[in-house]
Short mmCIF file of N, CA and C in Angstrom, two decimals:
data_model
loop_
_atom_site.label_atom_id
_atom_site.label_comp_id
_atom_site.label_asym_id
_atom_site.label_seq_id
_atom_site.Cartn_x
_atom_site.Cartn_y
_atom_site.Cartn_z
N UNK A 1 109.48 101.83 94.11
CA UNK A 1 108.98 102.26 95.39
C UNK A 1 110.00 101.99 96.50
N UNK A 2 110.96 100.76 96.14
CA UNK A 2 112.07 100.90 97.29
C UNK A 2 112.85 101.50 97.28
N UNK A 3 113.28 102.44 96.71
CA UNK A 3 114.03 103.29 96.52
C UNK A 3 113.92 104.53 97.33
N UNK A 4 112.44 104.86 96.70
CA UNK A 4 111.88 105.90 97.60
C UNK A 4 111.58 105.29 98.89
N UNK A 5 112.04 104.49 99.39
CA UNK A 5 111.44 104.81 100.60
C UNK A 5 113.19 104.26 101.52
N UNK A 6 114.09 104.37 100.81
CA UNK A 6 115.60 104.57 100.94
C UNK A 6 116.05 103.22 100.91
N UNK A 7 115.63 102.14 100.69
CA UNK A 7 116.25 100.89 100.27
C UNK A 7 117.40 100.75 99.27
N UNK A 8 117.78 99.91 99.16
CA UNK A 8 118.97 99.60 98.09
C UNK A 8 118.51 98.09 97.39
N UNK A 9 117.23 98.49 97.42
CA UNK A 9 116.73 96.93 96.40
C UNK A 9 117.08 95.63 96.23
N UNK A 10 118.10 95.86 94.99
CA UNK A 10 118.82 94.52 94.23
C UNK A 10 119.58 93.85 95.80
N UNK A 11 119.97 94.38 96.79
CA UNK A 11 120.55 94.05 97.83
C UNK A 11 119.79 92.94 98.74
N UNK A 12 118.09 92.87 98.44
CA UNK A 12 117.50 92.17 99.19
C UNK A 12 117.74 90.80 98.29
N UNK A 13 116.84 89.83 98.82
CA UNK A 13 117.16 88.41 98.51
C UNK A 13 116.32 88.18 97.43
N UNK A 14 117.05 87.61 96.43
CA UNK A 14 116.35 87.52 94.74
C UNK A 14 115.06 86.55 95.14
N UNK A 15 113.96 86.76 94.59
CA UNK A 15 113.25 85.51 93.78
C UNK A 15 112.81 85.93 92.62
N UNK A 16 112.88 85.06 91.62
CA UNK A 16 112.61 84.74 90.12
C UNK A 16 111.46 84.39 90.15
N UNK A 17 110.55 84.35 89.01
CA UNK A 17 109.14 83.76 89.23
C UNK A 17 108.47 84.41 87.79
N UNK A 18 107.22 83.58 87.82
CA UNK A 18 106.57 83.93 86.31
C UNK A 18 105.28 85.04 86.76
N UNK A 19 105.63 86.06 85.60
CA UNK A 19 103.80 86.72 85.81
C UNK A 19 102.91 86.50 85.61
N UNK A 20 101.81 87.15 85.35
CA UNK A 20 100.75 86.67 84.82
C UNK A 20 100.77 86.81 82.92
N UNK A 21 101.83 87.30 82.22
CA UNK A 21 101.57 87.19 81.13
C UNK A 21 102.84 85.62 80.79
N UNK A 22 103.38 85.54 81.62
CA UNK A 22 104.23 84.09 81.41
C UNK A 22 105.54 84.68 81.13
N UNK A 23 106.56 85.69 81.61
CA UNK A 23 107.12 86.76 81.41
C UNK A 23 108.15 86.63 82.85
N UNK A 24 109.59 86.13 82.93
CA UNK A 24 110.39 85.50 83.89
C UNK A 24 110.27 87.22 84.84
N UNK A 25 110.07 87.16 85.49
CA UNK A 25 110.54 87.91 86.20
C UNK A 25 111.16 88.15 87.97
N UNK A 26 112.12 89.05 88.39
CA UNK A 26 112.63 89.11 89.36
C UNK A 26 111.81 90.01 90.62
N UNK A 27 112.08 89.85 91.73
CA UNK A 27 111.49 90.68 93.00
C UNK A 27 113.26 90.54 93.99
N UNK A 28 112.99 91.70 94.90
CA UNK A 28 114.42 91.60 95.88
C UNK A 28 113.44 91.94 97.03
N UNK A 29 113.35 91.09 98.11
CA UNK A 29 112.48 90.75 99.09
C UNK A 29 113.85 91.77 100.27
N UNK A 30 112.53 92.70 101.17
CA UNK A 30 113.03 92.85 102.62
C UNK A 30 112.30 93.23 103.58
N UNK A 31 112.63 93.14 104.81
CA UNK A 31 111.96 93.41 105.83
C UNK A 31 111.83 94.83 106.09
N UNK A 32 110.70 95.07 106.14
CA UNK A 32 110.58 96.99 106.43
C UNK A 32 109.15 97.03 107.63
N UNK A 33 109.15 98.14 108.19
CA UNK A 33 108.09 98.97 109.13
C UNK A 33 107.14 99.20 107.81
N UNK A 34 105.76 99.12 107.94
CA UNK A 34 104.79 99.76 107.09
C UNK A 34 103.68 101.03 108.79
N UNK A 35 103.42 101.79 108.20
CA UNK A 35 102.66 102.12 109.15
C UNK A 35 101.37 103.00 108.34
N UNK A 36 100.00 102.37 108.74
CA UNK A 36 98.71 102.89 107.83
C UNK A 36 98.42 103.83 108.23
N UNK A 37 97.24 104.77 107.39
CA UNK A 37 96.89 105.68 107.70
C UNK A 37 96.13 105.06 109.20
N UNK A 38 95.80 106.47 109.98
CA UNK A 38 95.41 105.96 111.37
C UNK A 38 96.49 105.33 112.22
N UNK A 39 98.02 105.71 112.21
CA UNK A 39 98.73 105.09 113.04
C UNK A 39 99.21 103.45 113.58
N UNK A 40 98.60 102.53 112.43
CA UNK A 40 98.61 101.09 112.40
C UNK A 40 99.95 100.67 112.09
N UNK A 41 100.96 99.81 112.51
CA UNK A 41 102.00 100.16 112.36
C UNK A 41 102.07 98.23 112.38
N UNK A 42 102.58 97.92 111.37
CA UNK A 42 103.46 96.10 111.58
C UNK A 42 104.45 96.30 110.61
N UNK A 43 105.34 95.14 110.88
CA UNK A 43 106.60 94.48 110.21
C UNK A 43 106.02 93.95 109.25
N UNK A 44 106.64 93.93 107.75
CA UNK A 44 106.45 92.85 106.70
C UNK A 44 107.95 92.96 106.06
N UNK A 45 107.14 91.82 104.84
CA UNK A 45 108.82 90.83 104.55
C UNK A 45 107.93 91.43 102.59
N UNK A 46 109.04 92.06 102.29
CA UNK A 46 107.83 92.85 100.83
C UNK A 46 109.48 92.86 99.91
N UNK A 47 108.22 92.24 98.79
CA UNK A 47 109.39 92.03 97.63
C UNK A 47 109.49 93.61 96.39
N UNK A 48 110.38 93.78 95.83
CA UNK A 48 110.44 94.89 95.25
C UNK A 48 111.23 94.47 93.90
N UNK A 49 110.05 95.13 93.02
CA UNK A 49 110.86 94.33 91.15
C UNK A 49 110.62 95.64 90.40
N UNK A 50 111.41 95.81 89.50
CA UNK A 50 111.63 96.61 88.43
C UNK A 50 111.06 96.21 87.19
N UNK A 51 110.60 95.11 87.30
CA UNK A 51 109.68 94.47 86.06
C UNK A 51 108.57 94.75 85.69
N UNK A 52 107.64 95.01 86.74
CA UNK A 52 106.37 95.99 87.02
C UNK A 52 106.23 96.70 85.71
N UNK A 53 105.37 97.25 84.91
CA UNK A 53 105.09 98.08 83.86
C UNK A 53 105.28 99.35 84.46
N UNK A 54 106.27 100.15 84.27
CA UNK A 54 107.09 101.22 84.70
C UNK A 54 105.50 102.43 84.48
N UNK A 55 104.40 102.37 83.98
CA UNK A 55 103.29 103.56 84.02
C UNK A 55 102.95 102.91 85.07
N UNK A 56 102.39 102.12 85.79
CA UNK A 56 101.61 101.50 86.64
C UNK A 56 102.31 101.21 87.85
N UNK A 57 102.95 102.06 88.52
CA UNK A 57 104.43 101.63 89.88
C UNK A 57 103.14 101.17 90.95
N UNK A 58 102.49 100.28 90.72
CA UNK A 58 101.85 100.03 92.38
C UNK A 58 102.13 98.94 92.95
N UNK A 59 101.90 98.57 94.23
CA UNK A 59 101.94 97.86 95.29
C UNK A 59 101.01 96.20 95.15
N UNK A 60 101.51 94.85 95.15
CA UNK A 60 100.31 94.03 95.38
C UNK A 60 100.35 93.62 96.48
N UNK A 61 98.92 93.79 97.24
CA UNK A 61 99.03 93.23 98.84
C UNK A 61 98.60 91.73 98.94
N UNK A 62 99.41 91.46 99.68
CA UNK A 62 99.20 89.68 99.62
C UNK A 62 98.40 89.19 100.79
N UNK A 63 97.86 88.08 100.73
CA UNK A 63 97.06 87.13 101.75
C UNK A 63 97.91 87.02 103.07
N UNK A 64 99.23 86.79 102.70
CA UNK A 64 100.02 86.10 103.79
C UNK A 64 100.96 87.45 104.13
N UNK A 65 100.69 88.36 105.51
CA UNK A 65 101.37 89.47 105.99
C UNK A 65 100.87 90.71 105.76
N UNK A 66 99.79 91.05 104.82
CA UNK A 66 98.19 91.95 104.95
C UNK A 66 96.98 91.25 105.32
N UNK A 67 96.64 90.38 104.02
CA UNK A 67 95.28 89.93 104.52
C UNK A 67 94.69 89.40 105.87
N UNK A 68 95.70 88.74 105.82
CA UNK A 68 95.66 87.51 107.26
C UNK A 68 96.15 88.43 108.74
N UNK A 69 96.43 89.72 108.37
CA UNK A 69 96.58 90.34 109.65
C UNK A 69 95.29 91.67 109.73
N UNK A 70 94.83 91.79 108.78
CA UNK A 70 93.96 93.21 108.88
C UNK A 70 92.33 92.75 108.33
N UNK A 71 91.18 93.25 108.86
CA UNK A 71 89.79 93.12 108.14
C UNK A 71 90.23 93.98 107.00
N UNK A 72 89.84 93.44 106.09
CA UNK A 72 90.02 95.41 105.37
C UNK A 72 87.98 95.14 104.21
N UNK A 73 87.65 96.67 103.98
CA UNK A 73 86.20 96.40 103.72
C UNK A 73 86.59 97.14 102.20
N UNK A 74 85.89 97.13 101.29
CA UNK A 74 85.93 98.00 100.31
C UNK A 74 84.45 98.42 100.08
N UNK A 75 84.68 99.86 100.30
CA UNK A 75 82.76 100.09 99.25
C UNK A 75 83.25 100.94 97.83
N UNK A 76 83.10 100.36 96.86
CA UNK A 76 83.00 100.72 95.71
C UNK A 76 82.35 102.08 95.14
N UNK A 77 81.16 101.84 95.42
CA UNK A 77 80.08 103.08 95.67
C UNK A 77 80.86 104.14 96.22
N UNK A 78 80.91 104.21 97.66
CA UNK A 78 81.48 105.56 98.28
C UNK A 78 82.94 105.39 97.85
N UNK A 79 83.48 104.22 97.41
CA UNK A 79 84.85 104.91 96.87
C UNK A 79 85.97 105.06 98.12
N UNK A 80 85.92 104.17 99.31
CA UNK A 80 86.19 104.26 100.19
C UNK A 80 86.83 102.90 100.71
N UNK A 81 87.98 102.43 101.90
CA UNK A 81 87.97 101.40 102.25
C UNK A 81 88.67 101.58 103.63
N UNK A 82 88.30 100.68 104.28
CA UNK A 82 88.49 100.29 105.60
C UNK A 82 89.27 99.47 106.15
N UNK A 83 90.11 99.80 106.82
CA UNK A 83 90.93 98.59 107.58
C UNK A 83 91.20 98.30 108.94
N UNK A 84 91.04 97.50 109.13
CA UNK A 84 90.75 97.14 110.92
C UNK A 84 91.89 96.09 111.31
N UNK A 85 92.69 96.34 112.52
CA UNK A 85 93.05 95.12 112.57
C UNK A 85 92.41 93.93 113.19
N UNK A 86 92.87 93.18 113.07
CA UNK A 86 92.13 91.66 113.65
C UNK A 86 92.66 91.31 114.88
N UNK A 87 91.84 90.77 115.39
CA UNK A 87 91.85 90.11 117.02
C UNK A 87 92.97 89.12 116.99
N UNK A 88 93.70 89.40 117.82
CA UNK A 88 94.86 88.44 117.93
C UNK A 88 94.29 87.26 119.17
#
């Protein structure tokens, strides 16, 4: 995904770290613009790995630089989710 979105990856700053199957793997961390649907626009610090199971290319959003900046709601049912930002 950093690629596509014109990064040069391996260029950001390594961290090493274990997955969830116990499996060493790498991320190259950088600072980028994200901007949500609805015009929501912040800075984050987002790591990018090639280790990922190459069928499954998605995104994990973390506590610290999503959670902790946005409400976000999920309804399952309608299949739908919501994100608000939070009161500064």
């Amino acid at each position: 995904m950093g690629e596509a979105i014109g990064l040069d990856v391996i260029k950001g700053k390594k961290l090493e770290y274990f997955g969830i199957e116990g499996n060493k793997q790498s991320a190259y961390f950088h600072d980028i613009s994200i901007e949500l649907h609805g015009g929501i626009k912040f800075n984050a610090y987002v790591g990018f790995s090639y280790d990922f199971n190459k069928s499954m290319p998605y995104g994990i959003l973390s506590q610290k630089g999503f959670f902790n900046l946005f409400k976000v709601i999920f309804d399952y049912t309608s299949e739908d989710i919501e994100i608000r930002e939070k009161s500064r």
